Short mmCIF file of C-alpha atoms in Angstrom, two decimals:
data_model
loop_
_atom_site.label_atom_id
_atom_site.label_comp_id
_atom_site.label_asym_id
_atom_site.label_seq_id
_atom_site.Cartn_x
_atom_site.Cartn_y
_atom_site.Cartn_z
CA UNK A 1 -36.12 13.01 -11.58
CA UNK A 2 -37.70 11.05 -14.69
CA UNK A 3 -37.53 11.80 -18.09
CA UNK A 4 -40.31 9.94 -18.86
CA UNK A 5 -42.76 8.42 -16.89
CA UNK A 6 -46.23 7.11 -17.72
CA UNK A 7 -49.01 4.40 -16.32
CA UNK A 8 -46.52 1.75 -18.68
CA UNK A 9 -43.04 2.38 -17.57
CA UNK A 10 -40.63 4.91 -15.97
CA UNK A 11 -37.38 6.18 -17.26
CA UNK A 12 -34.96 7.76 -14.57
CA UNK A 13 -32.54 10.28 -16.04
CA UNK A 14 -29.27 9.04 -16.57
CA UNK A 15 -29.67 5.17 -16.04
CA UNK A 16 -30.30 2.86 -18.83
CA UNK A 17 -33.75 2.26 -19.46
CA UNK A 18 -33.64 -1.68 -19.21
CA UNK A 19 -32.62 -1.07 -15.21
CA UNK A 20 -35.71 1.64 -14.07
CA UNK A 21 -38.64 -0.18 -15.97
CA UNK A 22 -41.29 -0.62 -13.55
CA UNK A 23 -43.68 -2.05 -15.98
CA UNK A 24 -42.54 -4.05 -18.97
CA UNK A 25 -45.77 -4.89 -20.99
CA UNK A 26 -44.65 -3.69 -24.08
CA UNK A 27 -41.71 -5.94 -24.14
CA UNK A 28 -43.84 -8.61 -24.08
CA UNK A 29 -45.41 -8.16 -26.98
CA UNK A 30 -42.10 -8.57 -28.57
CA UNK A 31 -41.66 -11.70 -31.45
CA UNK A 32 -38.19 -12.15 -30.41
CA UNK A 33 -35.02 -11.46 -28.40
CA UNK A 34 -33.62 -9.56 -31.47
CA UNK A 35 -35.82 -6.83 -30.62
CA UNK A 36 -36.18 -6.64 -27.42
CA UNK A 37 -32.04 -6.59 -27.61
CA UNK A 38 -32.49 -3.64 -30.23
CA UNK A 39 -34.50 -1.68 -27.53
CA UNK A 40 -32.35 -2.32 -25.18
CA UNK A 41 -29.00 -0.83 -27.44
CA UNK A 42 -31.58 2.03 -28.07
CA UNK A 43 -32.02 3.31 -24.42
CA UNK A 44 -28.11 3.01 -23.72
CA UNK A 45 -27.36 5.15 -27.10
CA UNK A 46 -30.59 7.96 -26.31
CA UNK A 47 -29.42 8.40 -22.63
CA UNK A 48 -25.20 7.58 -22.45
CA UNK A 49 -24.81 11.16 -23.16
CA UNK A 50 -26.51 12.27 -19.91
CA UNK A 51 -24.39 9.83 -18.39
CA UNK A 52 -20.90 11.43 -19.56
CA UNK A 53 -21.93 14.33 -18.76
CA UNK A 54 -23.03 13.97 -15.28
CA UNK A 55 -19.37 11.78 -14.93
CA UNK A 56 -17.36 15.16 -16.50
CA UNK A 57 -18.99 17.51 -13.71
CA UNK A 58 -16.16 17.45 -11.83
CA UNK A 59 -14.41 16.09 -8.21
CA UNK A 60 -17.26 18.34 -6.59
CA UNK A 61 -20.22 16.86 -8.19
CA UNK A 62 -19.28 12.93 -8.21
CA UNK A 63 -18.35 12.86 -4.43
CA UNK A 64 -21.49 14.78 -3.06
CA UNK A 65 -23.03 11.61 -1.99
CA UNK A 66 -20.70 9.75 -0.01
CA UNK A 67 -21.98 7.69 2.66
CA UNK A 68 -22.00 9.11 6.28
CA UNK A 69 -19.41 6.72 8.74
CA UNK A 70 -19.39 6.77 12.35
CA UNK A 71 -17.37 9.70 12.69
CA UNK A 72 -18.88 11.56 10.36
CA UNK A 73 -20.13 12.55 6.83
CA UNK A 74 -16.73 12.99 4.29
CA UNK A 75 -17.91 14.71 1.62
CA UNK A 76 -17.12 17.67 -1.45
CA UNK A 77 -19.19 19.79 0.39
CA UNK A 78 -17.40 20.29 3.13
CA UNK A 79 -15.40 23.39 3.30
CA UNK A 80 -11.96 24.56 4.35
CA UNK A 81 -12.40 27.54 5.95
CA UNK A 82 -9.59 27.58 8.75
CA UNK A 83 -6.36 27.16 6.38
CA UNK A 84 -2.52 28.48 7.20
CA UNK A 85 -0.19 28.99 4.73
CA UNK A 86 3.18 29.35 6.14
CA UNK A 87 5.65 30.75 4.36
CA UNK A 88 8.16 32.63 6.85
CA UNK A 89 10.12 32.10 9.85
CA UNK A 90 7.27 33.55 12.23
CA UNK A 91 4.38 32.34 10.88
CA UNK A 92 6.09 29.07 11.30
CA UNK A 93 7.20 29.47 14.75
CA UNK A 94 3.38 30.51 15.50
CA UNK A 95 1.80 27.64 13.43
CA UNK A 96 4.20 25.25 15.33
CA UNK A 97 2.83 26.47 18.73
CA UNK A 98 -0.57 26.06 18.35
CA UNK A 99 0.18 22.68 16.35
CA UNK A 100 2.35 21.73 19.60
CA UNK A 101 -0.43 22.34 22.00
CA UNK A 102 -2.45 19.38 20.31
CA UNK A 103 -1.88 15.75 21.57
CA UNK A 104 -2.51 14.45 18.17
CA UNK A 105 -2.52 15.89 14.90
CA UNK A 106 -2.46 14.11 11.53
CA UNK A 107 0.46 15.00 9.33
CA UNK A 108 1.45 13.78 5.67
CA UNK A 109 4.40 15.49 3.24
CA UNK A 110 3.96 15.64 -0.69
CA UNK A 111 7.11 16.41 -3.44
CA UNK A 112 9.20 15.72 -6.11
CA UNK A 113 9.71 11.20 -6.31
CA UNK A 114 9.31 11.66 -2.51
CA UNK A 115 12.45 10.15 -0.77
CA UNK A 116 16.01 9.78 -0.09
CA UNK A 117 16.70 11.69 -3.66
CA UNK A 118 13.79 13.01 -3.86
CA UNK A 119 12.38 16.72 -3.16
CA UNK A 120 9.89 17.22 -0.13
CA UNK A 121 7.98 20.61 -0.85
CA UNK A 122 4.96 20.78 1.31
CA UNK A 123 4.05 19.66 5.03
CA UNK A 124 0.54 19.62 5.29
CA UNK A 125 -0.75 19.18 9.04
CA UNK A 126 -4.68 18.47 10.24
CA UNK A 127 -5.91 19.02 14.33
CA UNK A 128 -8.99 19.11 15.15
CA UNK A 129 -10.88 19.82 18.90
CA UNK A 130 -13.63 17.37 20.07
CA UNK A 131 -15.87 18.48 23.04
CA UNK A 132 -18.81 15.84 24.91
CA UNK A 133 -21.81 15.79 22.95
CA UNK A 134 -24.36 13.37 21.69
CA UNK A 135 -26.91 11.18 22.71
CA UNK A 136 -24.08 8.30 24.10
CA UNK A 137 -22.17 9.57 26.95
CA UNK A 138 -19.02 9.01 25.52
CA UNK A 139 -19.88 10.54 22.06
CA UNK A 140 -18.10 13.50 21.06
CA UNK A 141 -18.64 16.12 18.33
CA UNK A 142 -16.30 18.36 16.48
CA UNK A 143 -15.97 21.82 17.56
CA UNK A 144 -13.16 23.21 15.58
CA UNK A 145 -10.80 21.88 12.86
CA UNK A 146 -7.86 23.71 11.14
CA UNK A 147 -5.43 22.75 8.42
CA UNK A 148 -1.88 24.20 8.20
CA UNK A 149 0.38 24.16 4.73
CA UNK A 150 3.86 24.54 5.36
CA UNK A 151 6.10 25.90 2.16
CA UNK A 152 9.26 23.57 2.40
CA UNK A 153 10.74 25.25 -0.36
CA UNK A 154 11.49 27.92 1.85
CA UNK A 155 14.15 27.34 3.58
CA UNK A 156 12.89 29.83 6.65
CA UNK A 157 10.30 27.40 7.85
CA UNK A 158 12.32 24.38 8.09
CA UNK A 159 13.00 24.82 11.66
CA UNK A 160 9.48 25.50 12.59
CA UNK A 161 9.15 22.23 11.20
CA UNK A 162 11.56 20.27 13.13
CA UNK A 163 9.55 21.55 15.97
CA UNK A 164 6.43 19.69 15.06
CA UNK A 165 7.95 16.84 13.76
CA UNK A 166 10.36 15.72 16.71
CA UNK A 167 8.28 16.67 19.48
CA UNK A 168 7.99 13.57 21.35
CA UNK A 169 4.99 14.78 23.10
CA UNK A 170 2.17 14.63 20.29
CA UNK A 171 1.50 11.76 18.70
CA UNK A 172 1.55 11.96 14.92
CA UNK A 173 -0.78 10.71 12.16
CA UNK A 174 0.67 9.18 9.26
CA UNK A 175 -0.01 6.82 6.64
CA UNK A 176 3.25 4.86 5.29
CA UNK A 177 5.72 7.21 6.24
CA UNK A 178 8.85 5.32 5.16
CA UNK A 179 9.82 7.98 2.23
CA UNK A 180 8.75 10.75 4.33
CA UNK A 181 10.96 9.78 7.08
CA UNK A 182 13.57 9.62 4.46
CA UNK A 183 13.23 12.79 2.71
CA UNK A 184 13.25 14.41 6.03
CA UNK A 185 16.01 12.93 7.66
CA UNK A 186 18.09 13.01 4.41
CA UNK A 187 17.46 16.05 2.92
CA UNK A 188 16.25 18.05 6.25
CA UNK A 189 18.33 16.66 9.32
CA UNK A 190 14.97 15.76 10.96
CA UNK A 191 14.05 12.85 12.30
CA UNK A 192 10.19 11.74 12.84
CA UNK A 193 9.29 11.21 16.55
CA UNK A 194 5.71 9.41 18.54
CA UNK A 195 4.15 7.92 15.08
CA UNK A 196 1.18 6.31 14.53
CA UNK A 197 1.43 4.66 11.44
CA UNK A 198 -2.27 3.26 9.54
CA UNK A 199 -0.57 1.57 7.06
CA UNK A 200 1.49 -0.49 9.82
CA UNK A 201 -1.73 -0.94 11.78
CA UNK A 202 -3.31 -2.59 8.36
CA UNK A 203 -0.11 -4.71 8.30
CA UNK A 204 -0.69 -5.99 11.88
CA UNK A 205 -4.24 -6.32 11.07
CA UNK A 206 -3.69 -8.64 8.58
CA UNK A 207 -1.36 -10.27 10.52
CA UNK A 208 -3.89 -10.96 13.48
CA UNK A 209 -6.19 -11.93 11.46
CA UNK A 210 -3.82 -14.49 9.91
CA UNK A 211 -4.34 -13.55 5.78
CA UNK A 212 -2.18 -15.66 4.03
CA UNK A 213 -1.41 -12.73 1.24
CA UNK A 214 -0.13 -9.42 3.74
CA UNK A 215 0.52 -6.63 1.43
CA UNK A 216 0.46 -2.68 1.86
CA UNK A 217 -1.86 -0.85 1.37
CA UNK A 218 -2.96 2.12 -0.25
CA UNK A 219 -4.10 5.17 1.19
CA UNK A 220 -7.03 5.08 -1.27
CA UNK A 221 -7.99 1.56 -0.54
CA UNK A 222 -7.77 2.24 3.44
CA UNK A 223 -10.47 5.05 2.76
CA UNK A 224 -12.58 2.28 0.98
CA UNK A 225 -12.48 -0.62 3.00
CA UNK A 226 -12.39 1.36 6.44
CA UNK A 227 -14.42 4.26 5.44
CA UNK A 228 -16.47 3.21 2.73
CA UNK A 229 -15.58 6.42 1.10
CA UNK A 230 -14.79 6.05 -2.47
CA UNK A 231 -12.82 9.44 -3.57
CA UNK A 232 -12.68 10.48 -7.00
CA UNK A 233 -10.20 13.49 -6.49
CA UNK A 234 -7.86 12.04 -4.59
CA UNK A 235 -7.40 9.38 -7.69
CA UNK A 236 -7.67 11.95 -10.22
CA UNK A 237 -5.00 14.37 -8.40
CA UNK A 238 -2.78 11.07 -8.13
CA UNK A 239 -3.29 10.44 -11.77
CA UNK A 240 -2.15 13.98 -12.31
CA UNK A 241 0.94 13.21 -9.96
CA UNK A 242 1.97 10.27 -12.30
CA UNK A 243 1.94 12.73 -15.05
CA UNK A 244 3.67 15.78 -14.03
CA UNK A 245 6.24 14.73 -11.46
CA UNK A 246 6.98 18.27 -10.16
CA UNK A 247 3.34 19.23 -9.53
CA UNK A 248 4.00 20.05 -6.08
CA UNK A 249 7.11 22.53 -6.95
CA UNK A 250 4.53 24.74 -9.00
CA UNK A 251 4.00 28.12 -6.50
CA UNK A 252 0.99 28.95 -6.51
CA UNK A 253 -0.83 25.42 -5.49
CA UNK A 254 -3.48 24.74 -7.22
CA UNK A 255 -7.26 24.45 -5.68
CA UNK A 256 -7.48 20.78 -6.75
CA UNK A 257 -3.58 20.27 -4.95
CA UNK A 258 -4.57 21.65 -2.05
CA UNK A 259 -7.76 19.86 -1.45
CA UNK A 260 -5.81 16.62 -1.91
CA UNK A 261 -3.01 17.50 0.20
CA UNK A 262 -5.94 18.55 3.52
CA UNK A 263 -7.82 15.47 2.72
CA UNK A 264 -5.04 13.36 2.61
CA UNK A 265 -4.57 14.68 6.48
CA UNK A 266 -8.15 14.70 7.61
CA UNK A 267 -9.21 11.64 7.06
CA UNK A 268 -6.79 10.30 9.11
CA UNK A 269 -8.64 10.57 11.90
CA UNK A 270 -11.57 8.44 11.65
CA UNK A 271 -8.98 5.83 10.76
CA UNK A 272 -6.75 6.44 13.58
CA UNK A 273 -9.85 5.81 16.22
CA UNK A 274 -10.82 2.47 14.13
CA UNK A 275 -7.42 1.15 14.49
CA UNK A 276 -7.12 2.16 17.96
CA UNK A 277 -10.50 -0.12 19.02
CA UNK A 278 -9.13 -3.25 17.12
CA UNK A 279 -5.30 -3.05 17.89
CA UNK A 280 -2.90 -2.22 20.75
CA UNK A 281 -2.25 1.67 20.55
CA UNK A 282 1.16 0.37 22.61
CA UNK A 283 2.17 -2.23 19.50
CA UNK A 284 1.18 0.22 16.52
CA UNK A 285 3.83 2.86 18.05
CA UNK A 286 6.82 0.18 18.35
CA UNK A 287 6.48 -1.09 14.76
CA UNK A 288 5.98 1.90 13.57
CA UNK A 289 8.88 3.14 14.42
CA UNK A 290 10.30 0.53 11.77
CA UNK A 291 8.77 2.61 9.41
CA UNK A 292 10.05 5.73 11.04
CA UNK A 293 13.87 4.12 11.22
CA UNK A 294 13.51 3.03 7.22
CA UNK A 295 15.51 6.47 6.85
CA UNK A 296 18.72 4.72 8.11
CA UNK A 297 18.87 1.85 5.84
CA UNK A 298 21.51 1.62 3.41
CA UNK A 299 22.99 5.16 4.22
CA UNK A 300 26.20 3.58 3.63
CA UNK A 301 25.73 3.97 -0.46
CA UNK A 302 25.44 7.50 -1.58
CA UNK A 303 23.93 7.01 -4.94
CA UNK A 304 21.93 4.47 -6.34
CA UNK A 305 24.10 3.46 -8.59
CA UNK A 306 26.42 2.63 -6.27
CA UNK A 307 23.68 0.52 -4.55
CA UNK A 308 22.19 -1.29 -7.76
CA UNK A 309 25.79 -3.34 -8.24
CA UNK A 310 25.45 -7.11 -8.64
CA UNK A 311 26.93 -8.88 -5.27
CA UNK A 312 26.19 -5.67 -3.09
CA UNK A 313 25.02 -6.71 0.57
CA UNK A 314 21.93 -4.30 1.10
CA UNK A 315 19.59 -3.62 3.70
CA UNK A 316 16.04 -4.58 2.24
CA UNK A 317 12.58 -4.08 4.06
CA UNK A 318 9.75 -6.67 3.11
CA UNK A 319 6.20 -4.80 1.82
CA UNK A 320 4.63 -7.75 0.15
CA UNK A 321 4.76 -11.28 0.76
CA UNK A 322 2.68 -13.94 -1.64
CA UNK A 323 3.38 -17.57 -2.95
CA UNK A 324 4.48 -16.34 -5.95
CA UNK A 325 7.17 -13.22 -4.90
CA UNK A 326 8.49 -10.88 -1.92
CA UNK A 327 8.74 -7.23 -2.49
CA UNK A 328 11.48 -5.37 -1.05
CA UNK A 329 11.93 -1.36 0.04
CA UNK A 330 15.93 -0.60 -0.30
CA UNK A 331 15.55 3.32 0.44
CA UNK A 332 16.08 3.82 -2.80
CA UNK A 333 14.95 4.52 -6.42
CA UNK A 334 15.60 0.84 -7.15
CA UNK A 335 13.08 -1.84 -5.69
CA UNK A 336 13.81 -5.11 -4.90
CA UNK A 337 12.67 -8.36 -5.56
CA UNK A 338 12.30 -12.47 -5.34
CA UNK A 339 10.24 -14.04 -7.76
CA UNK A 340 11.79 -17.84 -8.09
CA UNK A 341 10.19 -20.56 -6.07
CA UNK A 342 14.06 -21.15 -4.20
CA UNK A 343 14.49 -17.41 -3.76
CA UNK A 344 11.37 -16.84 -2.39
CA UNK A 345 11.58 -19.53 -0.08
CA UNK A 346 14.54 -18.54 1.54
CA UNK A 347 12.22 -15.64 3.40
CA UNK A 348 9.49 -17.95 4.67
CA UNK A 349 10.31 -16.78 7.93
CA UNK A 350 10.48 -13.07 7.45
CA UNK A 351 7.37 -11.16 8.45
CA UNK A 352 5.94 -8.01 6.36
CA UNK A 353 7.55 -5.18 8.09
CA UNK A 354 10.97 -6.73 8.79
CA UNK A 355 14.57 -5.63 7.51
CA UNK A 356 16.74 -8.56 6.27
CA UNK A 357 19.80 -8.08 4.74
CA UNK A 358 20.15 -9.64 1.08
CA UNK A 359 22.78 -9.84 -1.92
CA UNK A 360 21.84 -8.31 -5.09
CA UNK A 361 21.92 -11.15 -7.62
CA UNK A 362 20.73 -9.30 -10.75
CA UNK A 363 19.42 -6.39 -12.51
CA UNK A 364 16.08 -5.81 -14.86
CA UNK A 365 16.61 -4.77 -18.33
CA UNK A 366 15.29 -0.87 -17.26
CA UNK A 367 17.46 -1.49 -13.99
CA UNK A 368 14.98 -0.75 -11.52
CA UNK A 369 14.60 -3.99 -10.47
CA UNK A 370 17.03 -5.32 -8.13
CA UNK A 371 16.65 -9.47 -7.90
CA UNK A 372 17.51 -10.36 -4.18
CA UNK A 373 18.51 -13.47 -2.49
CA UNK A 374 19.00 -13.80 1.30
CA UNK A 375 21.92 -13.06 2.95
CA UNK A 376 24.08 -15.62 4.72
CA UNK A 377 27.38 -14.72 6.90
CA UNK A 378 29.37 -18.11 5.67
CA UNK A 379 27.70 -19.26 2.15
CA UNK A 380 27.80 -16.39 -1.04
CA UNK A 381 24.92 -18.25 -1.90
CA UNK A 382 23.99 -16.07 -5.62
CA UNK A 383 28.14 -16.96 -6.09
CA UNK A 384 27.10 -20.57 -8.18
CA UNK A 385 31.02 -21.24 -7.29
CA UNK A 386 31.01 -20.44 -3.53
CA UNK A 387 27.25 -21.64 -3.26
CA UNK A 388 27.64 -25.23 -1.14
CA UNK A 389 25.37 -28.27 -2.18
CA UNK A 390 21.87 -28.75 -1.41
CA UNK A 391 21.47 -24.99 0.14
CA UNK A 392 19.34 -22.79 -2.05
CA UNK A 393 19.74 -21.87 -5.32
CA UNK A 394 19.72 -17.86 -6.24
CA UNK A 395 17.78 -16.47 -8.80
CA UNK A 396 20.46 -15.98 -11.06
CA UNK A 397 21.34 -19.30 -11.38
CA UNK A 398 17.93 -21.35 -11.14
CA UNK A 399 15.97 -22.41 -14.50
CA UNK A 400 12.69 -20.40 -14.10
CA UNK A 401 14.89 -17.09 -13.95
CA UNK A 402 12.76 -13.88 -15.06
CA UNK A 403 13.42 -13.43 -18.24
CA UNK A 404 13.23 -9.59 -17.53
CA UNK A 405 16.75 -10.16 -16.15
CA UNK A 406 19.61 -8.41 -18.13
CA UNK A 407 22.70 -10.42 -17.20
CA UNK A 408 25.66 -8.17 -17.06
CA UNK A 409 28.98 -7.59 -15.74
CA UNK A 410 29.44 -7.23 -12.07
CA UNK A 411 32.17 -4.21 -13.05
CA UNK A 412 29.06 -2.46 -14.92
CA UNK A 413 27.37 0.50 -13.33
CA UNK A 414 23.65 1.07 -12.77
#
């Protein structure tokens, strides 16, 4: 559509006029560059209220153009029609047999800081039937999909749950499901079983690929690079998340909530059958369940304050590895960290994805940063008394020390 258009020049609605001139006489009758700059300032001013506009329509409006992939066209438009909410014991035990008769379905959980100490209030589960279709012989086409919400907070559906989720027969969907696996094991008594994990697939991606910099990655960023699908409401709804922690405790769910919570599920599949053509299905199930065992690591300290104590041995899983620092999970509300050239050399031979165990040198000034130094059965290497000569040096004791670090007594609780 054009707001203006003539024989000299055409003006699209909504883009600056300096982009969409198909003729540009008049501008060369200009004296100088001042004015041709002054034009220029003119067409963003007339027209950047269009723009804002069109940007304030809403999650519906900005995604109704995303680009078609191989399995499919993702876009607002698409409608879910075939939705469960359970909130009872039977309509759980019913959901979980027709969810058990799948052999995979995509799953994902959303609460309160999801986690050991945490609150898990929603299970939301995607499966979808394929039948032969197409022009290829092996091409398939999507008969029937259905979405199922499962109420957590109600205490009547848990074992319905426990079902799904331990059934060693399907295999599950999930991206990064470290903190689910620990909210439900901690908080539920149930353990994850058969896992397909996309964020441990990216990891071994990487890995095959031999990047130097193996990090993990967001769901978001999956969608993007895998998908080429861009999604405004699912950043939007996670802005909203960073805002108002106990979003997902609010009964009724809001529209915008729910469409999050069923895309964060669908679009698991198209990623699933990506990862499944560049890696081994057979290694993406054994290191997932690294992920899926994260719920077991440091069970042995019931609070986190008992676990954020300066010369603690802890269990700590590498998520990021650079040059510069190694990021650790502790299943926890603490994360830990190396950022000193001797600390961080001291894991140069642990792989993203591994558990090491570590001593807890120091604190951050907001204590949520645990500093970490590796483990070692003889040497108390972060100990500058015990430490022996020419072994590393711990970040507590070395000269380029964070200054974030709040030195305190060892006595001192978290």
């Amino acid at each position: 559509m054009y707001l203006y258009h003539s024989n000299k020049c055409a003006i699209k609605k909504g883009i600056p006029l300096f982009r969409n001139v198909v003729s540009i006489c008049f501008l060369r009758k200009a004296q100088n560059g001042d004015l041709v700059k002054r034009r220029k300032l003119f067409c963003n001013t007339k027209f950047i209220s269009t723009i804002s506009e069109e940007r304030k329509t809403g999650c519906e409006q900005a995604n109704r153009d995303q680009p078609s992939t191989p399995f499919g066209s993702y876009n607002e438009k698409s409608s879910y029609k075939d939705i469960k909410i359970v909130e009872n014991e039977k309509e759980g035990n019913d959901a979980a047999e027709e969810i058990n008769r799948n052999d995979i379905i995509a799953v994902d959980f959303e609460g309160t800081n999801l986690g050991k100490y945490g609150k898990v209030c929603i299970m939301q589960v995607y499966t979808e039937e394929r039948t032969p279709g197409g022009v290829h012989p092996k091409s398939e086409c999507l008969s029937r999909e259905k979405y199922y919400i499962f109420d957590l907070l109600k205490m009547s559906v848990i074992k319905s749950v426990k079902k799904i989720i331990e059934n060693k027969k399907t295999l599950k969907l999930v991206h990064d499901c470290r903190e689910d696996s620990s909210a439900l094991y901690n908080q539920l008594g149930i353990k994850f079983e058969n896992v397909y994990d996309t964020s441990r697939a990216h990891m071994l991606l990487m890995e095959k690929n031999r990047n130097s910099d193996i990090y993990q990655v967001s769901f978001l960023q999956l969608l993007n690079d895998y998908l080429g699908i861009k999604d405004d409401c699912l950043s939007s709804i996670k802005k909203e998340m960073y805002k108002n922690e106990k979003i997902w405790e609010v009964r009724p769910l809001s529209k915008m909530s729910i469409i999050y919570a069923l895309k964060n599920v669908k679009y698991l599949f198209p990623l699933y059958r990506i990862f499944d053509n560049m890696l081994s299905k057979k290694i993406v199930l054994e290191k997932s369940k690294d992920f899926v065992n994260y719920c077991f690591m440091n069970s042995r300290y019931k609070l986190p304050v008992d676990l954020a104590k300066r010369g603690n041995v802890v269990q700590a899983m590498l998520v990021s590895k650079s040059m510069l620092n190694c990021v650790f999970k502790l299943n926890s509300t603490r994360k830990g960290i190396a950022c000193t050239p001797s600390s961080v050399a001291q894991f140069r031979d642990v792989k993203v994805g591994d558990v090491v165990l570590c001593v807890i040198s120091n604190k951050s000034i907001d204590q949520k940063i645990l500093y970490l130094c590796k483990h070692d059965d003889v040497y108390d290497y972060w100990n500058l008394k015990e430490r022996p000569r020419g072994k590393f040096k711990p970040s507590i004791h070395e000269n380029a020390t964070d200054p974030m670090i709040q030195f305190c007594d060892e006595e001192e609780s978290a």
